[in-house]
Tab-separated table of C-alpha atoms in Angstrom:
chain	number	residue	atom	x	y	z
A	1	VAL	CA	75.595	68.955	102.018
A	2	SER	CA	78.588	70.973	100.499
A	3	THR	CA	79.684	74.204	101.758
A	4	ALA	CA	80.153	75.292	98.308
A	5	GLY	CA	77.027	74.291	96.810
A	6	LYS	CA	74.419	75.694	94.580
A	7	TYR	CA	73.506	78.391	97.246
A	8	VAL	CA	76.797	79.573	97.468
A	9	GLN	CA	77.224	80.121	93.754
A	10	MET	CA	74.056	81.887	93.741
A	11	PHE	CA	74.996	84.037	96.566
A	12	GLU	CA	78.381	84.834	94.872
A	13	LYS	CA	76.562	85.599	91.515
A	14	LYS	CA	74.067	87.822	93.355
A	15	ILE	CA	76.902	89.793	95.066
A	16	SER	CA	78.901	90.303	91.757
A	17	LYS	CA	75.726	91.763	90.176
A	18	TYR	CA	75.364	93.729	93.141
A	19	MET	CA	78.770	95.404	92.986
A	20	GLY	CA	78.935	95.550	89.493
A	21	VAL	CA	82.115	93.286	89.310
A	22	LYS	CA	82.799	90.298	87.142
A	23	TYR	CA	83.529	87.784	89.747
A	24	ALA	CA	82.973	87.023	93.569
A	25	VAL	CA	84.299	84.490	95.594
A	26	SER	CA	83.035	83.431	99.290
A	27	VAL	CA	85.406	82.716	101.927
A	28	THR	CA	85.005	81.617	105.806
A	29	SER	CA	85.586	85.037	107.032
A	30	CYS	CA	87.377	88.689	105.991
A	31	THR	CA	90.470	87.480	107.595
A	32	ALA	CA	90.773	84.269	105.164
A	33	GLY	CA	89.705	86.645	102.298
A	34	LEU	CA	92.426	88.977	103.379
A	35	HIS	CA	95.001	86.176	103.452
A	36	VAL	CA	93.769	84.734	100.109
A	37	ALA	CA	94.013	88.096	98.549
A	38	MET	CA	97.657	88.549	99.651
A	39	ILE	CA	98.436	85.140	98.171
A	40	ALA	CA	96.565	85.842	95.044
A	41	ALA	CA	98.773	89.310	94.867
A	42	LYS	CA	101.583	86.914	95.065
A	43	LEU	CA	103.166	88.453	98.181
A	44	LYS	CA	106.383	87.131	99.667
A	45	PRO	CA	109.306	87.695	102.342
A	46	GLY	CA	110.906	90.916	101.646
A	47	ASP	CA	107.976	92.392	100.041
A	48	ILE	CA	106.075	95.315	101.911
A	49	MET	CA	102.486	95.898	102.175
A	50	VAL	CA	100.875	99.396	103.279
A	51	THR	CA	97.739	99.725	105.233
A	52	SER	CA	96.415	101.924	107.958
A	53	PRO	CA	96.758	101.569	111.651
A	54	ILE	CA	93.162	102.207	112.077
A	55	THR	CA	91.785	98.613	111.290
A	56	PHE	CA	91.289	95.174	112.847
A	57	VAL	CA	94.508	93.231	113.083
A	58	SER	CA	93.518	90.888	110.304
A	59	THR	CA	94.599	93.466	107.799
A	60	ALA	CA	98.294	93.469	108.866
A	61	ASN	CA	97.946	89.858	109.988
A	62	SER	CA	97.169	88.770	106.530
A	63	ALA	CA	100.212	90.126	104.757
A	64	LEU	CA	102.299	88.827	107.899
A	65	PHE	CA	100.860	85.215	106.846
A	66	THR	CA	102.817	85.335	103.622
A	67	GLY	CA	106.213	86.512	105.066
A	68	CYS	CA	105.589	90.064	104.025
A	69	ASP	CA	106.689	93.337	105.953
A	70	ILE	CA	104.188	95.817	107.097
A	71	ALA	CA	104.068	99.641	106.765
A	72	PHE	CA	101.447	101.815	108.014
A	73	ALA	CA	100.492	104.915	106.526
A	74	ASP	CA	99.236	107.724	108.624
A	75	ILE	CA	95.623	108.491	108.488
A	76	ASP	CA	93.736	111.577	107.395
A	77	LYS	CA	92.399	113.478	110.289
A	78	GLU	CA	89.217	114.534	108.321
A	79	SER	CA	88.152	111.154	106.958
A	80	ILE	CA	90.048	108.837	109.242
A	81	ASN	CA	91.069	106.702	106.172
A	82	ILE	CA	94.547	106.289	104.918
A	83	SER	CA	96.331	109.508	104.066
A	84	ILE	CA	97.343	109.989	100.568
A	85	LYS	CA	100.279	112.424	101.668
A	86	SER	CA	101.583	109.687	103.899
A	87	LEU	CA	101.075	106.870	101.261
A	88	LYS	CA	103.154	108.861	98.778
A	89	ALA	CA	105.872	109.522	101.403
A	90	LEU	CA	105.906	105.597	102.110
A	91	SER	CA	106.047	105.069	98.349
A	92	ASP	CA	108.939	107.276	97.622
A	93	LYS	CA	110.955	105.787	100.766
A	94	PHE	CA	110.181	102.076	99.860
A	95	ASP	CA	109.589	102.308	96.293
A	96	LYS	CA	109.396	99.169	94.318
A	97	LYS	CA	109.382	97.123	97.616
A	98	ILE	CA	105.862	97.878	98.173
A	99	ARG	CA	103.753	95.197	96.615
A	100	ALA	CA	100.377	95.870	98.031
A	101	ILE	CA	98.484	98.679	99.349
A	102	VAL	CA	95.505	98.148	101.583
A	103	PRO	CA	93.365	101.037	102.169
A	104	VAL	CA	90.629	100.162	104.686
A	105	HIS	CA	86.950	101.959	104.132
A	106	PHE	CA	86.891	102.720	108.035
A	107	GLY	CA	83.182	102.718	109.220
A	108	GLY	CA	82.213	102.088	105.531
A	109	ALA	CA	83.440	105.597	104.524
A	110	PRO	CA	85.142	105.463	100.930
A	111	CYS	CA	88.824	105.928	100.767
A	112	GLU	CA	90.120	108.182	97.984
A	113	MET	CA	90.424	105.306	95.598
A	114	GLU	CA	91.549	107.230	92.488
A	115	GLU	CA	94.627	108.913	94.345
A	116	ILE	CA	95.529	105.375	95.906
A	117	LYS	CA	95.653	103.963	92.380
A	118	LYS	CA	97.751	106.526	91.081
A	119	VAL	CA	100.326	105.804	93.777
A	120	SER	CA	100.045	102.069	93.145
A	121	ASP	CA	100.469	102.399	89.426
A	122	ASN	CA	103.870	104.302	90.204
A	123	ILE	CA	105.365	101.518	91.966
A	124	ASN	CA	103.332	98.598	90.464
A	125	ALA	CA	101.718	97.384	93.715
A	126	LYS	CA	98.304	95.820	93.781
A	127	VAL	CA	95.359	97.524	95.534
A	128	ILE	CA	93.578	95.209	97.775
A	129	GLU	CA	90.590	97.099	99.611
A	130	ASP	CA	89.790	96.133	103.196
A	131	ALA	CA	85.748	96.563	102.893
A	132	ALA	CA	84.901	94.917	106.092
A	133	HIS	CA	82.617	97.305	107.111
A	134	ALA	CA	81.543	98.775	103.705
A	135	LEU	CA	78.928	96.573	102.122
A	136	GLY	CA	76.372	98.863	100.654
A	137	SER	CA	78.687	101.897	100.848
A	138	ARG	CA	79.362	103.953	97.474
A	139	TYR	CA	82.498	106.067	96.411
A	140	LYS	CA	81.927	109.717	95.498
A	141	ASN	CA	81.061	108.690	91.799
A	142	GLY	CA	78.409	106.699	92.830
A	143	LYS	CA	79.715	103.254	92.035
A	144	ARG	CA	79.520	100.511	94.948
A	145	ILE	CA	82.546	99.760	97.065
A	146	GLY	CA	83.786	96.372	95.792
A	147	CYS	CA	83.286	97.156	91.997
A	148	CYS	CA	87.181	97.088	91.758
A	149	GLU	CA	87.264	100.118	89.469
A	150	ASN	CA	90.428	101.332	91.233
A	151	SER	CA	91.739	97.984	92.576
A	152	SER	CA	92.622	94.306	92.040
A	153	MET	CA	90.184	92.812	94.874
A	154	THR	CA	87.949	94.086	97.578
A	155	VAL	CA	87.138	91.884	100.641
A	156	PHE	CA	84.220	92.208	102.688
A	157	SER	CA	82.915	90.469	106.062
A	158	PHE	CA	79.650	89.059	107.022
A	159	HIS	CA	80.488	88.812	110.760
A	160	PRO	CA	77.555	89.334	113.027
A	161	VAL	CA	78.499	93.065	113.845
A	162	LYS	CA	78.710	93.715	109.999
A	163	ALA	CA	75.641	95.226	107.659
A	164	ILE	CA	74.627	91.841	106.643
A	165	ALA	CA	75.427	88.792	108.508
A	166	THR	CA	75.829	84.960	107.643
A	167	GLY	CA	77.142	84.146	111.138
A	168	GLU	CA	80.498	84.028	109.736
A	169	GLY	CA	81.963	84.296	106.269
A	170	GLY	CA	83.546	87.051	103.797
A	171	ILE	CA	83.602	87.564	99.919
A	172	ILE	CA	86.382	88.713	97.639
A	173	THR	CA	85.428	90.732	94.532
A	174	THR	CA	87.514	91.358	91.688
A	175	ASN	CA	87.323	92.003	87.772
A	176	ASP	CA	90.641	90.019	87.172
A	177	ARG	CA	90.122	86.647	85.803
A	178	GLU	CA	93.514	85.174	86.676
A	179	ILE	CA	93.126	86.202	90.556
A	180	TYR	CA	89.332	84.860	90.292
């Protein structure tokens, strides 16, 4: 029995339809998904990935696996998600060295993706959403987290403590054919 057989393909299609995204690729874990996302974003030594310090170690480690440096943006004390003010300050400080921004939808609460996208567009960085806890959550505009409207990719977890568990596993969503 193949681990990438017809049921995996059916699952990926159902997830992409549910999220309202063009593509979904299953992986062995959210950690693996974040690592694959960093590779797809073409991160390399000397690049900087910015994320929140309020997350599981996989978020930062996924960038370290590519040889990339990490910068932590502070959190917004109201949402516990990445602070846009702190993100803007880091983008001013590091400018073009930031190649990826990885907001974490902490506890499934949506980050301010439109503002994050504006920052990323100014510095030509990829946005990769860490949505390990956000399956089924929605942005303020009603669209599902994972639709990739303001990001290149979104990564989810199916670990036993998550909303939907498959024992282990994860999935990456994207609208970008090249990334897929």
